[in-house]
mmCIF file of C-alpha atoms and ligand atoms in Angstrom:
data_model
loop_
_atom_site.group_PDB
_atom_site.id
_atom_site.type_symbol
_atom_site.label_atom_id
_atom_site.label_comp_id
_atom_site.label_asym_id
_atom_site.label_seq_id
_atom_site.Cartn_x
_atom_site.Cartn_y
_atom_site.Cartn_z
ATOM 1 C CA MET A 1 0.000 0.000 0.000
ATOM 2 C CA LYS A 2 1.076 3.573 -0.745
ATOM 3 C CA LYS A 3 2.508 5.535 2.204
ATOM 4 C CA LYS A 4 1.658 9.234 2.474
ATOM 5 C CA ILE A 5 4.554 11.402 1.278
ATOM 6 C CA THR A 6 5.692 14.136 3.680
ATOM 7 C CA VAL A 7 6.753 17.775 3.268
ATOM 8 C CA PRO A 8 10.475 16.924 3.877
ATOM 9 C CA GLU A 9 10.230 14.079 1.313
ATOM 10 C CA ILE A 10 8.659 16.403 -1.258
ATOM 11 C CA ARG A 11 11.428 18.967 -0.662
ATOM 12 C CA ALA A 12 14.089 16.263 -0.874
ATOM 13 C CA SER A 13 12.735 15.076 -4.237
ATOM 14 C CA LYS A 14 14.117 18.270 -5.838
ATOM 15 C CA GLY A 15 16.288 17.406 -8.837
ATOM 16 C CA GLY A 16 15.828 13.645 -8.316
ATOM 17 C CA ASP A 17 14.816 11.001 -10.862
ATOM 18 C CA LYS A 18 11.295 10.497 -9.518
ATOM 19 C CA VAL A 19 8.634 12.869 -10.834
ATOM 20 C CA ILE A 20 6.020 13.190 -8.075
ATOM 21 C CA THR A 21 2.510 13.558 -9.496
ATOM 22 C CA MET A 22 -0.645 15.294 -8.312
ATOM 23 C CA VAL A 23 -4.234 15.414 -9.584
ATOM 24 C CA THR A 24 -7.124 17.574 -8.505
ATOM 25 C CA CYS A 25 -9.924 15.914 -6.579
ATOM 26 C CA TYR A 26 -13.007 17.304 -4.899
ATOM 27 C CA ASP A 27 -14.996 14.395 -3.401
ATOM 28 C CA TYR A 28 -14.743 11.195 -1.339
ATOM 29 C CA THR A 29 -15.355 8.621 -4.103
ATOM 30 C CA ASN A 30 -12.694 10.023 -6.407
ATOM 31 C CA ALA A 31 -10.314 10.533 -3.474
ATOM 32 C CA LYS A 32 -10.539 6.795 -2.770
ATOM 33 C CA LEU A 33 -9.601 6.079 -6.406
ATOM 34 C CA VAL A 34 -6.583 8.418 -6.286
ATOM 35 C CA ASP A 35 -5.575 6.845 -2.977
ATOM 36 C CA GLU A 36 -5.463 3.409 -4.679
ATOM 37 C CA SER A 37 -3.294 4.789 -7.498
ATOM 38 C CA ASN A 38 0.410 5.671 -7.649
ATOM 39 C CA VAL A 39 -0.337 9.418 -7.707
ATOM 40 C CA GLU A 40 1.228 10.786 -4.518
ATOM 41 C CA MET A 41 -0.625 14.077 -4.088
ATOM 42 C CA ILE A 42 -4.115 15.561 -4.391
ATOM 43 C CA LEU A 43 -4.953 19.210 -4.921
ATOM 44 C CA VAL A 44 -8.392 20.229 -3.741
ATOM 45 C CA GLY A 45 -8.165 23.194 -6.077
ATOM 46 C CA ASP A 46 -10.457 26.179 -6.249
ATOM 47 C CA SER A 47 -10.918 24.919 -9.828
ATOM 48 C CA LEU A 48 -13.856 23.199 -8.114
ATOM 49 C CA GLY A 49 -15.669 26.437 -8.930
ATOM 50 C CA MET A 50 -15.664 25.280 -12.550
ATOM 51 C CA THR A 51 -15.589 21.487 -12.200
ATOM 52 C CA MET A 52 -18.077 21.061 -9.330
ATOM 53 C CA LEU A 53 -20.080 24.275 -9.040
ATOM 54 C CA GLY A 54 -20.457 25.333 -12.686
ATOM 55 C CA TYR A 55 -18.865 28.778 -12.321
ATOM 56 C CA LYS A 56 -16.966 30.428 -15.188
ATOM 57 C CA GLY A 57 -13.840 30.851 -13.054
ATOM 58 C CA THR A 58 -12.458 30.362 -9.573
ATOM 59 C CA VAL A 59 -13.555 33.707 -8.114
ATOM 60 C CA GLY A 60 -16.738 33.067 -6.150
ATOM 61 C CA VAL A 61 -15.486 29.928 -4.418
ATOM 62 C CA THR A 62 -15.627 30.459 -0.642
ATOM 63 C CA LEU A 63 -13.510 29.238 2.238
ATOM 64 C CA ASP A 64 -16.483 27.145 3.394
ATOM 65 C CA ASP A 65 -16.692 25.522 -0.088
ATOM 66 C CA MET A 66 -13.000 24.629 0.174
ATOM 67 C CA ILE A 67 -13.334 23.215 3.693
ATOM 68 C CA TYR A 68 -16.422 21.202 2.721
ATOM 69 C CA HIS A 69 -14.787 19.566 -0.302
ATOM 70 C CA ALA A 70 -11.304 19.156 1.213
ATOM 71 C CA SER A 71 -12.586 17.512 4.386
ATOM 72 C CA HIS A 72 -14.346 14.784 2.370
ATOM 73 C CA VAL A 73 -11.290 14.253 0.143
ATOM 74 C CA VAL A 74 -9.104 13.862 3.246
ATOM 75 C CA LYS A 75 -11.446 11.105 4.504
ATOM 76 C CA GLY A 76 -11.175 9.229 1.206
ATOM 77 C CA ALA A 77 -7.414 9.485 0.754
ATOM 78 C CA PRO A 78 -5.582 8.722 4.002
ATOM 79 C CA ASN A 79 -2.400 7.704 2.151
ATOM 80 C CA THR A 80 -2.210 10.673 -0.202
ATOM 81 C CA PHE A 81 -0.804 14.157 0.555
ATOM 82 C CA VAL A 82 -3.682 16.637 0.251
ATOM 83 C CA ILE A 83 -3.253 20.323 -0.605
ATOM 84 C CA GLY A 84 -6.111 22.707 0.174
ATOM 85 C CA ASP A 85 -6.413 25.817 -1.985
ATOM 86 C CA MET A 86 -6.986 29.248 -0.412
ATOM 87 C CA PRO A 87 -9.789 30.841 -2.479
ATOM 88 C CA PHE A 88 -9.936 34.422 -3.734
ATOM 89 C CA GLY A 89 -10.584 36.988 -1.023
ATOM 90 C CA THR A 90 -9.146 34.933 1.835
ATOM 91 C CA TYR A 91 -5.567 36.290 1.768
ATOM 92 C CA ASN A 92 -5.741 39.666 0.034
ATOM 93 C CA VAL A 93 -7.149 41.780 2.874
ATOM 94 C CA SER A 94 -4.457 41.643 5.565
ATOM 95 C CA ILE A 95 -1.751 39.291 6.775
ATOM 96 C CA GLU A 96 -3.672 38.696 9.986
ATOM 97 C CA ASP A 97 -6.785 37.767 8.031
ATOM 98 C CA ALA A 98 -4.761 35.450 5.770
ATOM 99 C CA VAL A 99 -3.248 33.560 8.737
ATOM 100 C CA LYS A 100 -6.692 33.259 10.333
ATOM 101 C CA ASN A 101 -8.166 31.833 7.119
ATOM 102 C CA ALA A 102 -5.213 29.495 6.532
ATOM 103 C CA ASN A 103 -5.609 28.189 10.104
ATOM 104 C CA LYS A 104 -9.316 27.568 9.472
ATOM 105 C CA LEU A 105 -8.745 25.682 6.203
ATOM 106 C CA PHE A 106 -5.852 23.645 7.662
ATOM 107 C CA MET A 107 -7.627 22.790 10.926
ATOM 108 C CA GLU A 108 -11.167 22.175 9.681
ATOM 109 C CA SER A 109 -10.355 20.237 6.498
ATOM 110 C CA GLY A 110 -7.409 18.187 7.798
ATOM 111 C CA CYS A 111 -5.400 18.910 4.644
ATOM 112 C CA ASP A 112 -1.590 18.561 4.749
ATOM 113 C CA CYS A 113 -0.736 22.042 3.497
ATOM 114 C CA ILE A 114 -2.347 25.050 1.880
ATOM 115 C CA LYS A 115 -1.739 26.631 -1.529
ATOM 116 C CA LEU A 116 -2.093 30.245 -2.554
ATOM 117 C CA GLU A 117 -1.532 32.172 -5.761
ATOM 118 C CA GLY A 118 0.950 34.981 -6.314
ATOM 119 C CA GLY A 119 4.683 35.704 -6.232
ATOM 120 C CA SER A 120 6.666 38.582 -4.741
ATOM 121 C CA ASP A 121 3.384 40.347 -3.860
ATOM 122 C CA VAL A 122 2.208 37.549 -1.537
ATOM 123 C CA ALA A 123 5.635 36.632 -0.120
ATOM 124 C CA PRO A 124 4.914 38.411 3.234
ATOM 125 C CA VAL A 125 1.644 36.445 3.521
ATOM 126 C CA ILE A 126 3.455 33.152 2.825
ATOM 127 C CA LYS A 127 6.075 34.038 5.449
ATOM 128 C CA ALA A 128 3.416 34.674 8.110
ATOM 129 C CA ILE A 129 1.484 31.457 7.342
ATOM 130 C CA VAL A 130 4.672 29.357 7.431
ATOM 131 C CA LYS A 131 5.617 31.059 10.727
ATOM 132 C CA ALA A 132 2.204 29.989 12.052
ATOM 133 C CA GLY A 133 3.237 26.372 11.350
ATOM 134 C CA ILE A 134 1.355 25.653 8.128
ATOM 135 C CA PRO A 135 3.290 24.341 5.109
ATOM 136 C CA VAL A 136 2.684 26.483 2.030
ATOM 137 C CA CYS A 137 2.691 25.558 -1.659
ATOM 138 C CA ALA A 138 3.072 28.683 -3.823
ATOM 139 C CA HIS A 139 1.559 29.124 -7.306
ATOM 140 C CA ILE A 140 2.913 31.525 -9.947
ATOM 141 C CA GLY A 141 2.537 32.129 -13.692
ATOM 142 C CA LEU A 142 -1.016 31.808 -14.981
ATOM 143 C CA THR A 143 -2.821 32.288 -11.687
ATOM 144 C CA PRO A 144 -6.552 31.785 -12.412
ATOM 145 C CA GLN A 145 -7.713 34.006 -9.535
ATOM 146 C CA SER A 146 -6.076 36.934 -11.402
ATOM 147 C CA ALA A 147 -7.656 36.064 -14.770
ATOM 148 C CA ALA A 148 -9.458 39.421 -14.835
ATOM 149 C CA MET A 149 -6.159 41.288 -14.360
ATOM 150 C CA MET A 150 -4.451 39.125 -16.992
ATOM 151 C CA GLY A 151 -7.214 39.575 -19.573
ATOM 152 C CA GLY A 152 -8.183 35.901 -19.434
ATOM 153 C CA PHE A 153 -6.457 32.545 -19.032
ATOM 154 C CA LYS A 154 -3.299 33.496 -20.939
ATOM 155 C CA VAL A 155 0.210 32.055 -21.020
ATOM 156 C CA GLN A 156 2.471 34.242 -18.824
ATOM 157 C CA GLY A 157 6.159 35.159 -18.875
ATOM 158 C CA LYS A 158 6.571 35.384 -22.643
ATOM 159 C CA SER A 159 8.728 38.541 -22.725
ATOM 160 C CA LEU A 160 12.182 38.811 -21.149
ATOM 161 C CA GLU A 161 10.873 41.316 -18.622
ATOM 162 C CA ALA A 162 7.902 39.134 -17.648
ATOM 163 C CA ALA A 163 10.173 36.089 -17.448
ATOM 164 C CA GLN A 164 12.530 37.947 -15.059
ATOM 165 C CA GLU A 165 9.542 38.965 -12.904
ATOM 166 C CA LEU A 166 8.437 35.341 -12.637
ATOM 167 C CA LEU A 167 11.953 34.166 -11.757
ATOM 168 C CA ASP A 168 12.083 36.905 -9.088
ATOM 169 C CA SER A 169 8.693 35.730 -7.804
ATOM 170 C CA ALA A 170 9.870 32.106 -7.631
ATOM 171 C CA ARG A 171 12.871 33.247 -5.578
ATOM 172 C CA ALA A 172 10.632 35.409 -3.360
ATOM 173 C CA VAL A 173 8.221 32.565 -2.506
ATOM 174 C CA GLU A 174 11.163 30.258 -1.786
ATOM 175 C CA GLU A 175 12.737 32.907 0.445
ATOM 176 C CA ALA A 176 9.381 33.372 2.216
ATOM 177 C CA GLY A 177 9.360 29.663 3.156
ATOM 178 C CA ALA A 178 7.153 27.929 0.562
ATOM 179 C CA PHE A 179 8.261 24.270 0.310
ATOM 180 C CA MET A 180 7.172 23.894 -3.346
ATOM 181 C CA VAL A 181 5.823 26.069 -6.136
ATOM 182 C CA VAL A 182 3.291 25.379 -8.894
ATOM 183 C CA LEU A 183 4.306 26.859 -12.272
ATOM 184 C CA GLU A 184 1.202 27.233 -14.420
ATOM 185 C CA GLY A 185 0.903 28.294 -18.063
ATOM 186 C CA ILE A 186 4.435 29.494 -18.807
ATOM 187 C CA PRO A 187 6.862 28.637 -21.647
ATOM 188 C CA LYS A 188 8.832 25.415 -21.062
ATOM 189 C CA MET A 189 12.073 27.351 -21.536
ATOM 190 C CA LEU A 190 11.232 29.622 -18.584
ATOM 191 C CA ALA A 191 9.956 26.760 -16.397
ATOM 192 C CA ASP A 192 13.276 24.959 -16.993
ATOM 193 C CA VAL A 193 15.295 28.014 -15.929
ATOM 194 C CA ILE A 194 13.167 28.582 -12.802
ATOM 195 C CA THR A 195 13.459 24.880 -11.924
ATOM 196 C CA GLN A 196 17.258 25.069 -12.237
ATOM 197 C CA LYS A 197 17.658 28.335 -10.327
ATOM 198 C CA ILE A 198 15.550 27.695 -7.209
ATOM 199 C CA ASN A 199 16.033 25.109 -4.478
ATOM 200 C CA ILE A 200 12.424 24.059 -3.873
ATOM 201 C CA PRO A 201 10.629 21.629 -6.224
ATOM 202 C CA THR A 202 8.565 23.071 -9.052
ATOM 203 C CA MET A 203 5.287 21.432 -10.045
ATOM 204 C CA GLY A 204 4.240 22.106 -13.620
ATOM 205 C CA ILE A 205 0.860 22.450 -15.286
ATOM 206 C CA GLY A 206 1.277 23.762 -18.805
ATOM 207 C CA ALA A 207 4.965 24.323 -18.065
ATOM 208 C CA GLY A 208 6.674 21.431 -19.873
ATOM 209 C CA ALA A 209 8.435 18.243 -18.815
ATOM 210 C CA GLY A 210 11.416 19.883 -17.128
ATOM 211 C CA CYS A 211 9.580 20.671 -13.878
ATOM 212 C CA ASP A 212 10.384 18.530 -10.834
ATOM 213 C CA MET A 213 6.737 17.394 -10.487
ATOM 214 C CA GLN A 214 3.539 17.403 -12.608
ATOM 215 C CA VAL A 215 -0.113 18.203 -11.853
ATOM 216 C CA LEU A 216 -3.305 17.958 -13.933
ATOM 217 C CA VAL A 217 -6.972 18.682 -13.350
ATOM 218 C CA ALA A 218 -8.684 15.279 -13.054
ATOM 219 C CA GLN A 219 -11.596 16.222 -15.324
ATOM 220 C CA ASP A 220 -9.095 17.030 -18.101
ATOM 221 C CA MET A 221 -6.840 13.994 -17.760
ATOM 222 C CA LEU A 222 -9.768 11.597 -17.396
ATOM 223 C CA GLY A 223 -11.423 13.035 -20.527
ATOM 224 C CA MET A 224 -14.656 13.917 -18.726
ATOM 225 C CA ASN A 225 -15.198 16.861 -21.079
ATOM 226 C CA GLU A 226 -14.814 16.661 -24.844
ATOM 227 C CA TRP A 227 -12.580 19.769 -24.877
ATOM 228 C CA VAL A 228 -9.266 19.824 -23.014
ATOM 229 C CA PRO A 229 -6.759 22.676 -22.753
ATOM 230 C CA LYS A 230 -3.657 22.471 -25.013
ATOM 231 C CA PHE A 231 -1.371 21.493 -22.116
ATOM 232 C CA ALA A 232 -3.547 18.626 -20.869
ATOM 233 C CA LYS A 233 -3.748 15.077 -22.190
ATOM 234 C CA LYS A 234 -6.716 12.715 -22.003
ATOM 235 C CA PHE A 235 -5.378 9.575 -20.337
ATOM 236 C CA ALA A 236 -8.907 8.098 -20.562
ATOM 237 C CA ASP A 237 -12.171 8.922 -22.352
ATOM 238 C CA LEU A 238 -14.627 8.904 -19.453
ATOM 239 C CA HIS A 239 -16.960 11.283 -21.297
ATOM 240 C CA LYS A 240 -17.811 8.495 -23.780
ATOM 241 C CA ILE A 241 -17.738 5.701 -21.194
ATOM 242 C CA ILE A 242 -20.134 7.537 -18.848
ATOM 243 C CA ILE A 243 -22.595 8.662 -21.528
ATOM 244 C CA ASP A 244 -22.624 5.163 -23.059
ATOM 245 C CA ALA A 245 -23.428 3.736 -19.610
ATOM 246 C CA TYR A 246 -26.280 6.231 -18.993
ATOM 247 C CA ASN A 247 -27.710 5.457 -22.449
ATOM 248 C CA GLU A 248 -27.467 1.704 -21.910
ATOM 249 C CA PHE A 249 -29.292 2.000 -18.545
ATOM 250 C CA ALA A 250 -32.075 4.046 -20.178
ATOM 251 C CA LYS A 251 -32.343 1.576 -23.098
ATOM 252 C CA GLU A 252 -32.460 -1.613 -20.979
ATOM 253 C CA SER A 253 -34.961 -0.035 -18.568
ATOM 254 C CA ASN A 254 -37.192 0.891 -21.500
ATOM 255 C CA GLU A 255 -36.877 -2.622 -22.968
ATOM 256 C CA ARG A 256 -37.617 -4.053 -19.479
ATOM 257 C CA THR A 257 -34.468 -6.199 -19.666
ATOM 258 C CA PHE A 258 -33.176 -4.384 -16.577
ATOM 259 C CA PRO A 259 -33.702 -5.186 -13.718
ATOM 260 C CA ASP A 260 -33.570 -8.933 -14.426
ATOM 261 C CA GLU A 261 -33.649 -12.124 -12.292
ATOM 262 C CA ALA A 262 -30.160 -11.428 -10.979
ATOM 263 C CA THR A 263 -30.755 -7.800 -10.005
ATOM 264 C CA GLN A 264 -34.131 -8.076 -8.248
ATOM 265 C CA TYR A 265 -35.249 -9.531 -4.866
ATOM 266 C CA ASN A 266 -36.942 -12.881 -5.608
ATOM 267 C CA ALA A 267 -38.416 -13.690 -2.151
ATOM 268 C CA LYS A 268 -41.804 -15.480 -2.462
ATOM 269 C CA ILE A 269 -44.611 -13.936 -0.353
ATOM 270 C CA GLU A 270 -47.286 -16.483 0.534
ATOM 271 C CA GLY A 271 -50.841 -15.207 -0.133
ATOM 272 C CA ILE A 272 -49.757 -12.098 -2.056
ATOM 273 C CA GLU A 273 -52.926 -12.426 -4.116
ATOM 274 C CA ASN A 274 -54.944 -11.622 -0.941
ATOM 275 C CA LEU A 275 -53.544 -8.094 -0.617
ATOM 276 C CA LYS A 276 -56.365 -5.531 -0.695
HETATM 277 O O1 LIG B 301 -7.277 25.026 -8.653
HETATM 278 C C1 LIG B 301 -6.567 24.278 -9.347
HETATM 279 O O2 LIG B 301 -6.998 23.230 -9.843
HETATM 280 C C2 LIG B 301 -5.186 24.669 -9.574
HETATM 281 C C3 LIG B 301 -4.391 23.878 -10.565
HETATM 282 C C4 LIG B 301 -4.734 24.319 -11.931
HETATM 283 C C5 LIG B 301 -2.938 23.927 -10.292
HETATM 284 O O3 LIG B 301 -4.731 25.612 -8.986
#
């Protein structure tokens, strides 16, 4: 059976041969499946706004939403390291507020660390949360909570100046005490340089194969939607499998071939004909 990886083990994996993997997960049933797999980490991402709640983006997800989903994932995946995402509005008011909200997410969900978006700008917040005793995963590059500021979900760090800013941000979150950093939606060339120049492991999503670790949104990698972003790969086609199964259930029910002898209770009730 898989043994839960720890923060020191994740840190120590930096530059090693093993690429630690993570998938998003938002519920107990899927958490149990990840727990049975070789994937070492789960992100209860605020992407649940889109995947579970039907929002257009991640803004609108609340701390209570995150605690609700993360606490059920934690129950289903006792042998998998679980990251809980800090949603928009929970760490942009004051440092004191951010520590209070991080404590709440960490304590009430039982997750193993928290994640928040932003680089140099949020470094003081990261420092305070780490000082409070909570491991922090940073997240830079295409940070979905800032989609409005970025003009949409766009690849970041494409100019030399923007690339330098992201490298500076990676150094700032490391300096602030983050034990790992997600690099999302940046050119592979830049992700490779950041990975080489910092001492904490990088986890890539849309950042190429040179990152220390890799993460994907489960709905994308399982092919639950027909469309997937350019950086994702469908490792299964659950969209077809699930719709075929729903259609088969509807068809057999209509044909009255389901339920059959094997899937019904066949107990004989004496005198049933006397029921009034
Ligand atoms: O919320 C999320 O799923 C994420 C990943 C895209 C890294 O932050």
